[in-house]
Amino acid sequence: MSPYLLGLRLSGRRVLVVGGGRVAQRRVPALLDAGALVTIVSTSVTHALDDLIATGRVIWEARPYQVGDVDGAWLVQACTDDRAVNTAVAAEAEAKRIWCVRADDKDASAAWTPASGRVDEISVAVTAGGDPRRAAGIRDAVVGALRDGTVDARRNRTKPVGVALVGGGPGDPGLITVRGRQLLAQADVVIADRLAPQALLDELSPDVELIDAAKIPYGRFMAQEKINELLIEHAKQGKFVVRLKGGDPFVFGRGGEEMLACAREGIPVIVVPGITSPVAVPAAANVPVTHRGVSQEFHVISVHVPPGDARSTVDWPNLARSGGTLVLMMAVERIGTIAETLIHDGRSPETPVMVVQDGTLPTQRALYATLSTVAERVTAAGIRPPAIVIVGDVVKVGQEVEMVRAERVP
């Protein structure tokens, strides 16, 4: 017979747990989250349960189970590793018409503990015929779909309003945050950058209006003022607008400008930080931007204007003398001028450099060079944006990682 599923409201109600091992350790926190008054009867408990007992959240009776322990309980969990004890606990509970869950025998258990999960106000519980592993797998799939908005998002009556500035991460669609993906699935309008994860756009519902706000280097682009106007226009129509960007909205993403524009019009804004490419792309190429004994600082620089340009606010002489890691964005087209400037201002011509194109994507490729050779090598390799340039001795760490891995290959 199939079980009759209920959601037990245990707040303020006594629950008895017989046994203090790993099964009890898994079940007690969920009971506490439901507001249950938990009593554990066991000669010993795990360290995790001991912490709950020490803080007064659980009552522990440090002794073996005895007849009468189930009295006053609304629910009993028989979690010992002794089948005879579990049988006795279940028999007493059955005689007193108290629901009892046996951890050791699903067929002899009057009730089953489902694999459960929660996303906002939605609770999910799966029994799968009493098979806990299968139930957990199905639970994880459903909870994951609820979190990323695959299930239920556009039917939610409490859909967000206004604008969400969402960082899409460095390129790999799997690197967007859970919150970002959830809001994307709830959008009525999506205004997307060129570097936003394109695979995520293919998952949008057909009724979502997609606006291309790409800024192509040295090519077509949508002016920032126009983007601001679109955000405000659609939000004032009552639509939920997601501004999807590559990386993080506030790291050379003009998220601050868009937030201010919305604030001036009284439009609420949700900010969802993203994994920023100046850190993620070097990591994807096995290069840490900091490393003990090598570099304890790193600088992220936008080179949308070259060194020496009157519009530049970058202190290149100070960066050259710092010795820290330099992570350069929008630098490929100006790499020759950058290298010459850094060498002129004090960086060694032999300083290691790595250039990573299409970081985190299947098309990712990287080249090693030095400041004195990087311009020539980038040209020869045909490196094109989007690419990240890393300057500093941390590049050697990435090379060392590759060497160690190569030596371990049989």
Short mmCIF file of C-alpha atoms in Angstrom, two decimals:
data_model
loop_
_atom_site.label_atom_id
_atom_site.label_comp_id
_atom_site.label_asym_id
_atom_site.label_seq_id
_atom_site.Cartn_x
_atom_site.Cartn_y
_atom_site.Cartn_z
CA MET A 1 0.00 0.00 0.00
CA SER A 2 1.21 3.51 -0.76
CA PRO A 3 1.83 5.73 2.28
CA TYR A 4 -0.55 8.59 3.07
CA LEU A 5 1.66 11.67 3.11
CA LEU A 6 1.19 14.38 5.71
CA GLY A 7 3.13 17.44 6.78
CA LEU A 8 3.44 17.17 10.55
CA ARG A 9 3.41 20.48 12.43
CA LEU A 10 5.59 19.53 15.37
CA SER A 11 6.13 22.92 16.98
CA GLY A 12 5.95 22.53 20.75
CA ARG A 13 5.31 18.78 20.53
CA ARG A 14 7.53 16.14 22.10
CA VAL A 15 9.44 13.81 19.79
CA LEU A 16 11.42 10.86 21.17
CA VAL A 17 14.61 9.74 19.44
CA VAL A 18 16.01 6.43 20.67
CA GLY A 19 19.66 6.17 19.68
CA GLY A 20 22.41 8.74 19.42
CA GLY A 21 24.38 7.65 16.35
CA ARG A 22 24.67 8.91 12.79
CA VAL A 23 21.02 8.32 11.87
CA ALA A 24 19.87 10.35 14.85
CA GLN A 25 22.43 13.01 13.94
CA ARG A 26 20.78 13.41 10.54
CA ARG A 27 17.21 13.47 11.81
CA VAL A 28 17.40 15.61 14.95
CA PRO A 29 18.27 18.92 13.17
CA ALA A 30 15.24 18.59 10.88
CA LEU A 31 13.01 17.91 13.90
CA LEU A 32 14.40 20.98 15.63
CA ASP A 33 13.82 23.07 12.51
CA ALA A 34 10.17 21.98 12.70
CA GLY A 35 10.01 23.25 16.29
CA ALA A 36 9.82 19.83 17.95
CA LEU A 37 10.80 19.30 21.60
CA VAL A 38 13.35 16.55 21.11
CA THR A 39 14.39 14.03 23.75
CA ILE A 40 17.21 11.59 22.99
CA VAL A 41 17.49 8.33 24.91
CA SER A 42 20.88 6.72 24.35
CA THR A 43 23.96 5.69 26.30
CA SER A 44 26.11 7.84 23.98
CA VAL A 45 25.72 10.51 21.32
CA THR A 46 27.81 11.86 18.44
CA HIS A 47 29.81 15.06 18.79
CA ALA A 48 27.31 16.96 16.64
CA LEU A 49 24.42 15.91 18.87
CA ASP A 50 26.49 16.73 21.95
CA ASP A 51 26.75 20.32 20.68
CA LEU A 52 22.95 20.55 20.40
CA ILE A 53 22.58 19.13 23.90
CA ALA A 54 25.15 21.56 25.32
CA THR A 55 23.20 24.53 23.95
CA GLY A 56 19.98 23.27 25.51
CA ARG A 57 18.19 22.56 22.26
CA VAL A 58 17.88 18.83 22.98
CA ILE A 59 17.21 16.85 26.17
CA TRP A 60 19.50 13.83 26.56
CA GLU A 61 18.76 10.96 28.89
CA ALA A 62 22.06 9.06 29.00
CA ARG A 63 20.77 5.52 29.52
CA PRO A 64 19.33 2.58 27.58
CA TYR A 65 15.74 2.64 26.35
CA GLN A 66 13.13 1.43 28.81
CA VAL A 67 9.40 0.80 28.61
CA GLY A 68 7.46 4.01 29.19
CA ASP A 69 9.87 6.27 27.30
CA VAL A 70 7.39 6.81 24.49
CA ASP A 71 4.74 8.20 26.81
CA GLY A 72 3.81 11.76 25.91
CA ALA A 73 5.52 11.64 22.52
CA TRP A 74 3.72 12.59 19.32
CA LEU A 75 6.35 10.88 17.17
CA VAL A 76 9.09 8.33 17.86
CA GLN A 77 12.27 7.68 15.93
CA ALA A 78 13.89 4.28 16.60
CA CYS A 79 17.47 4.88 15.46
CA THR A 80 19.67 2.43 17.38
CA ASP A 81 21.97 -0.13 15.76
CA ASP A 82 20.29 -2.89 17.82
CA ARG A 83 17.39 -4.50 15.96
CA ALA A 84 15.88 -5.89 19.15
CA VAL A 85 15.75 -2.44 20.75
CA ASN A 86 14.19 -0.89 17.65
CA THR A 87 11.59 -3.67 17.60
CA ALA A 88 10.73 -3.06 21.26
CA VAL A 89 10.44 0.70 20.76
CA ALA A 90 8.20 0.24 17.71
CA ALA A 91 6.02 -2.30 19.53
CA GLU A 92 5.45 0.01 22.49
CA ALA A 93 4.65 2.93 20.19
CA GLU A 94 2.23 0.79 18.18
CA ALA A 95 0.44 -0.35 21.33
CA LYS A 96 0.02 3.25 22.45
CA ARG A 97 -1.00 4.46 18.98
CA ILE A 98 2.03 6.69 18.49
CA TRP A 99 3.63 6.90 15.08
CA CYS A 100 7.10 5.37 15.02
CA VAL A 101 9.79 5.43 12.34
CA ARG A 102 12.24 2.52 12.33
CA ALA A 103 15.60 3.32 10.77
CA ASP A 104 16.60 -0.32 10.30
CA ASP A 105 13.51 -1.88 8.68
CA LYS A 106 11.28 0.05 6.30
CA ASP A 107 8.80 -2.83 5.99
CA ALA A 108 8.31 -3.05 9.76
CA SER A 109 8.11 0.70 10.19
CA ALA A 110 4.74 2.33 10.78
CA ALA A 111 5.99 5.51 9.07
CA TRP A 112 8.84 6.60 6.83
CA THR A 113 10.99 9.68 7.09
CA PRO A 114 11.01 11.24 3.61
CA ALA A 115 13.99 12.86 1.94
CA SER A 116 13.00 16.47 2.39
CA GLY A 117 14.12 19.88 1.20
CA ARG A 118 12.92 23.45 1.30
CA VAL A 119 13.13 26.37 -1.11
CA ASP A 120 11.57 29.57 0.22
CA GLU A 121 8.03 28.63 1.26
CA ILE A 122 7.98 25.36 -0.70
CA SER A 123 8.67 22.08 1.10
CA VAL A 124 9.49 18.91 -0.84
CA ALA A 125 9.24 15.40 0.60
CA VAL A 126 9.97 12.17 -1.29
CA THR A 127 9.55 8.60 -0.01
CA ALA A 128 10.34 6.48 -3.13
CA GLY A 129 8.91 3.32 -1.63
CA GLY A 130 11.11 3.59 1.43
CA ASP A 131 14.37 3.64 -0.56
CA PRO A 132 16.30 6.52 1.06
CA ARG A 133 19.00 6.86 -1.62
CA ARG A 134 16.55 6.99 -4.48
CA ALA A 135 14.34 9.41 -2.54
CA ALA A 136 17.33 11.69 -1.85
CA GLY A 137 18.29 11.71 -5.53
CA ILE A 138 14.79 12.69 -6.62
CA ARG A 139 14.59 15.28 -3.83
CA ASP A 140 17.86 16.85 -4.96
CA ALA A 141 16.63 17.08 -8.55
CA VAL A 142 13.34 18.75 -7.57
CA VAL A 143 14.98 21.15 -5.11
CA GLY A 144 17.61 22.07 -7.70
CA ALA A 145 14.90 22.80 -10.27
CA LEU A 146 13.02 24.97 -7.79
CA ARG A 147 16.16 26.89 -6.87
CA ASP A 148 17.22 27.68 -10.41
CA GLY A 149 13.69 28.48 -11.53
CA THR A 150 13.29 25.55 -13.93
CA VAL A 151 10.16 24.54 -12.03
CA ASP A 152 7.43 26.91 -10.89
CA ALA A 153 9.26 30.22 -11.34
CA ARG A 154 6.93 31.89 -13.85
CA ARG A 155 3.80 30.67 -12.06
CA ASN A 156 4.87 32.26 -8.78
CA ARG A 157 2.28 34.84 -7.67
CA THR A 158 4.94 36.67 -5.63
CA LYS A 159 7.26 37.31 -8.56
CA PRO A 160 9.82 40.09 -7.95
CA VAL A 161 9.19 43.59 -9.26
CA GLY A 162 11.48 46.23 -10.67
CA VAL A 163 14.97 45.44 -11.95
CA ALA A 164 17.56 42.82 -11.06
CA LEU A 165 21.21 43.46 -11.91
CA VAL A 166 22.51 39.92 -12.28
CA GLY A 167 26.13 38.92 -12.67
CA GLY A 168 26.27 35.95 -15.03
CA GLY A 169 29.82 34.92 -14.19
CA PRO A 170 32.86 34.55 -16.42
CA GLY A 171 31.23 32.62 -19.26
CA ASP A 172 30.50 29.04 -18.25
CA PRO A 173 26.71 28.97 -17.68
CA GLY A 174 27.23 26.67 -14.70
CA LEU A 175 29.04 29.47 -12.86
CA ILE A 176 26.07 31.80 -12.48
CA THR A 177 24.79 31.93 -8.89
CA VAL A 178 21.69 30.00 -7.86
CA ARG A 179 19.95 33.30 -7.04
CA GLY A 180 20.88 34.74 -10.41
CA ARG A 181 19.50 31.77 -12.31
CA GLN A 182 16.32 31.81 -10.25
CA LEU A 183 15.64 35.47 -11.02
CA LEU A 184 16.47 34.96 -14.69
CA ALA A 185 13.78 32.29 -14.88
CA GLN A 186 11.24 34.75 -13.43
CA ALA A 187 12.00 37.59 -15.81
CA ASP A 188 9.53 39.19 -18.20
CA VAL A 189 12.32 41.10 -19.94
CA VAL A 190 16.02 40.25 -20.16
CA ILE A 191 18.54 42.86 -21.30
CA ALA A 192 21.73 40.90 -21.95
CA ASP A 193 25.36 41.82 -22.54
CA ARG A 194 27.58 40.19 -25.14
CA LEU A 195 29.60 38.47 -22.40
CA ALA A 196 26.57 37.14 -20.51
CA PRO A 197 26.34 33.31 -20.61
CA GLN A 198 24.60 32.75 -23.93
CA ALA A 199 23.50 29.19 -23.12
CA LEU A 200 21.24 30.56 -20.37
CA LEU A 201 19.37 32.70 -22.87
CA ASP A 202 18.34 29.59 -24.80
CA GLU A 203 16.53 28.37 -21.67
CA LEU A 204 14.27 31.41 -21.41
CA SER A 205 10.54 30.93 -21.82
CA PRO A 206 9.27 31.89 -25.31
CA ASP A 207 7.22 34.76 -23.86
CA VAL A 208 10.29 36.47 -22.36
CA GLU A 209 11.36 39.58 -24.28
CA LEU A 210 15.10 39.39 -24.95
CA ILE A 211 16.93 42.65 -25.70
CA ASP A 212 20.50 42.53 -27.03
CA ALA A 213 22.59 45.21 -25.35
CA ALA A 214 25.90 43.95 -26.69
CA LYS A 215 28.90 46.22 -26.88
CA ILE A 216 31.17 44.85 -29.59
CA PRO A 217 34.78 46.10 -29.32
CA TYR A 218 35.30 48.65 -32.13
CA GLY A 219 31.88 47.67 -33.50
CA ARG A 220 28.17 48.15 -32.87
CA PHE A 221 27.00 48.88 -29.37
CA MET A 222 24.01 50.06 -27.38
CA ALA A 223 24.69 53.29 -25.52
CA GLN A 224 24.50 53.10 -21.75
CA GLU A 225 21.89 55.85 -21.69
CA LYS A 226 19.64 53.74 -23.93
CA ILE A 227 20.10 50.71 -21.66
CA ASN A 228 19.08 52.82 -18.66
CA GLU A 229 16.00 54.02 -20.53
CA LEU A 230 14.96 50.45 -21.37
CA LEU A 231 15.35 49.29 -17.78
CA ILE A 232 13.15 52.13 -16.55
CA GLU A 233 10.59 51.89 -19.36
CA HIS A 234 9.88 48.17 -18.92
CA ALA A 235 9.93 48.29 -15.12
CA LYS A 236 7.38 51.11 -15.14
CA GLN A 237 5.12 48.90 -17.27
CA GLY A 238 5.01 46.45 -14.35
CA LYS A 239 7.42 43.97 -15.90
CA PHE A 240 10.22 42.29 -13.99
CA VAL A 241 13.45 43.17 -15.79
CA VAL A 242 16.73 41.26 -15.48
CA ARG A 243 19.88 43.01 -16.64
CA LEU A 244 22.17 40.07 -17.31
CA LYS A 245 25.87 40.85 -17.44
CA GLY A 246 29.06 38.89 -17.75
CA GLY A 247 31.12 38.68 -14.58
CA ASP A 248 29.93 40.93 -11.76
CA PRO A 249 27.66 43.96 -12.30
CA PHE A 250 29.89 46.20 -10.19
CA VAL A 251 33.29 45.20 -11.61
CA PHE A 252 33.63 47.30 -14.78
CA GLY A 253 30.01 46.43 -15.50
CA ARG A 254 28.40 49.86 -15.06
CA GLY A 255 26.02 48.34 -12.55
CA GLY A 256 26.38 51.39 -10.36
CA GLU A 257 25.17 53.68 -13.15
CA GLU A 258 22.15 51.48 -13.80
CA MET A 259 21.29 51.25 -10.12
CA LEU A 260 21.42 55.04 -9.78
CA ALA A 261 19.25 55.53 -12.86
CA CYS A 262 16.60 53.21 -11.43
CA ALA A 263 16.82 54.75 -7.96
CA ARG A 264 16.13 58.22 -9.40
CA GLU A 265 12.89 56.87 -10.89
CA GLY A 266 11.84 55.05 -7.72
CA ILE A 267 12.34 51.59 -9.24
CA PRO A 268 13.42 48.86 -6.80
CA VAL A 269 16.67 47.10 -7.69
CA ILE A 270 17.92 43.65 -6.70
CA VAL A 271 21.68 43.22 -7.00
CA VAL A 272 23.02 39.70 -7.54
CA PRO A 273 26.83 39.60 -7.48
CA GLY A 274 28.54 37.39 -10.02
CA ILE A 275 31.82 35.49 -10.14
CA THR A 276 34.14 38.07 -11.62
CA SER A 277 36.42 37.08 -14.49
CA PRO A 278 39.61 38.77 -13.17
CA VAL A 279 39.68 36.11 -10.46
CA ALA A 280 37.82 33.22 -12.11
CA VAL A 281 39.64 33.14 -15.45
CA PRO A 282 43.15 32.95 -13.95
CA ALA A 283 41.85 30.20 -11.64
CA ALA A 284 40.44 28.31 -14.62
CA ALA A 285 43.96 28.42 -16.09
CA ASN A 286 45.46 27.15 -12.79
CA VAL A 287 46.86 30.55 -11.83
CA PRO A 288 46.06 31.92 -8.35
CA VAL A 289 46.01 35.72 -8.27
CA THR A 290 47.70 35.54 -4.84
CA HIS A 291 50.09 32.89 -3.55
CA ARG A 292 51.94 32.65 -0.27
CA GLY A 293 55.51 33.85 -0.60
CA VAL A 294 54.91 35.08 -4.16
CA SER A 295 52.24 37.78 -4.15
CA GLN A 296 50.08 39.14 -1.37
CA GLU A 297 48.27 41.69 -3.50
CA PHE A 298 46.57 41.84 -6.87
CA HIS A 299 45.29 44.72 -8.94
CA VAL A 300 42.45 44.59 -11.46
CA ILE A 301 42.84 47.17 -14.21
CA SER A 302 40.56 48.11 -17.07
CA VAL A 303 42.61 49.14 -20.10
CA HIS A 304 39.77 50.50 -22.23
CA VAL A 305 42.08 53.46 -22.78
CA PRO A 306 45.85 52.94 -23.14
CA PRO A 307 48.62 54.18 -20.85
CA GLY A 308 49.36 57.83 -21.50
CA ASP A 309 45.81 58.63 -22.62
CA ALA A 310 44.43 61.73 -20.94
CA ARG A 311 41.28 59.80 -19.99
CA SER A 312 43.22 57.13 -18.07
CA THR A 313 43.09 57.22 -14.26
CA VAL A 314 45.53 54.31 -13.84
CA ASP A 315 48.80 54.97 -11.99
CA TRP A 316 51.03 52.83 -14.23
CA PRO A 317 54.34 53.78 -12.58
CA ASN A 318 53.02 52.70 -9.18
CA LEU A 319 51.68 49.41 -10.59
CA ALA A 320 55.02 48.68 -12.24
CA ARG A 321 56.84 49.17 -8.93
CA SER A 322 54.32 47.30 -6.77
CA GLY A 323 55.46 43.76 -7.54
CA GLY A 324 51.90 42.50 -7.08
CA THR A 325 49.84 40.54 -9.58
CA LEU A 326 48.28 42.61 -12.35
CA VAL A 327 45.07 41.36 -13.94
CA LEU A 328 44.32 43.35 -17.07
CA MET A 329 40.94 43.52 -18.75
CA MET A 330 40.29 44.81 -22.27
CA ALA A 331 44.05 44.77 -22.77
CA VAL A 332 44.69 42.53 -25.78
CA GLU A 333 44.50 45.27 -28.41
CA ARG A 334 46.90 47.45 -26.39
CA ILE A 335 49.22 44.79 -25.00
CA GLY A 336 52.30 46.17 -26.73
CA THR A 337 51.89 49.65 -25.26
CA ILE A 338 51.10 48.17 -21.84
CA ALA A 339 54.20 45.98 -21.81
CA GLU A 340 56.43 48.86 -22.91
CA THR A 341 54.97 51.11 -20.20
CA LEU A 342 55.44 48.56 -17.42
CA ILE A 343 59.04 47.86 -18.46
CA HIS A 344 59.79 51.59 -18.74
CA ASP A 345 58.36 52.17 -15.25
CA GLY A 346 60.38 49.43 -13.59
CA ARG A 347 58.96 45.94 -14.18
CA SER A 348 61.50 43.40 -15.37
CA PRO A 349 61.21 42.46 -19.07
CA GLU A 350 61.34 38.81 -17.88
CA THR A 351 58.21 39.14 -15.75
CA PRO A 352 55.94 36.15 -16.55
CA VAL A 353 52.73 36.87 -18.41
CA MET A 354 49.75 34.67 -19.23
CA VAL A 355 46.97 35.57 -21.66
CA VAL A 356 43.74 33.55 -21.41
CA GLN A 357 41.11 33.77 -24.14
CA ASP A 358 37.50 32.58 -23.62
CA GLY A 359 38.17 31.74 -19.98
CA THR A 360 35.98 28.96 -18.45
CA LEU A 361 34.47 28.10 -21.85
CA PRO A 362 35.20 24.97 -23.92
CA THR A 363 37.17 27.21 -26.32
CA GLN A 364 39.50 28.46 -23.58
CA ARG A 365 43.14 28.71 -24.58
CA ALA A 366 46.15 30.27 -22.91
CA LEU A 367 49.67 31.30 -23.81
CA TYR A 368 52.70 31.98 -21.67
CA ALA A 369 55.11 34.82 -22.38
CA THR A 370 57.14 37.53 -20.71
CA LEU A 371 56.62 41.27 -20.79
CA SER A 372 59.26 41.52 -23.49
CA THR A 373 57.66 38.88 -25.74
CA VAL A 374 53.92 39.04 -24.98
CA ALA A 375 52.94 41.48 -27.76
CA GLU A 376 54.64 39.41 -30.44
CA ARG A 377 53.24 36.14 -29.12
CA VAL A 378 49.67 37.46 -28.84
CA THR A 379 49.80 38.63 -32.46
CA ALA A 380 51.29 35.35 -33.67
CA ALA A 381 48.69 33.28 -31.82
CA GLY A 382 45.79 35.40 -33.05
CA ILE A 383 44.44 36.01 -29.55
CA ARG A 384 41.26 38.05 -29.62
CA PRO A 385 38.90 39.45 -26.96
CA PRO A 386 37.48 38.43 -24.61
CA ALA A 387 40.78 37.70 -22.92
CA ILE A 388 42.39 38.27 -19.53
CA VAL A 389 46.07 39.17 -19.13
CA ILE A 390 47.87 38.13 -15.93
CA VAL A 391 51.21 39.75 -15.15
CA GLY A 392 53.38 38.53 -12.29
CA ASP A 393 55.24 35.63 -10.74
CA VAL A 394 51.99 33.82 -9.89
CA VAL A 395 52.01 32.73 -13.53
CA LYS A 396 54.91 30.43 -12.61
CA VAL A 397 52.62 28.68 -10.11
CA GLY A 398 50.30 27.75 -12.96
CA GLN A 399 53.25 26.44 -14.97
CA GLU A 400 54.40 24.40 -11.98
CA VAL A 401 50.94 22.87 -11.60
CA GLU A 402 50.98 21.79 -15.25
CA MET A 403 54.47 20.31 -14.88
CA VAL A 404 53.52 18.31 -11.78
CA ARG A 405 50.41 16.96 -13.50
CA ALA A 406 52.41 16.03 -16.61
CA GLU A 407 54.94 14.13 -14.53
CA ARG A 408 52.17 12.08 -12.90
CA VAL A 409 50.67 10.97 -16.19
CA PRO A 410 51.81 7.36 -16.87
#
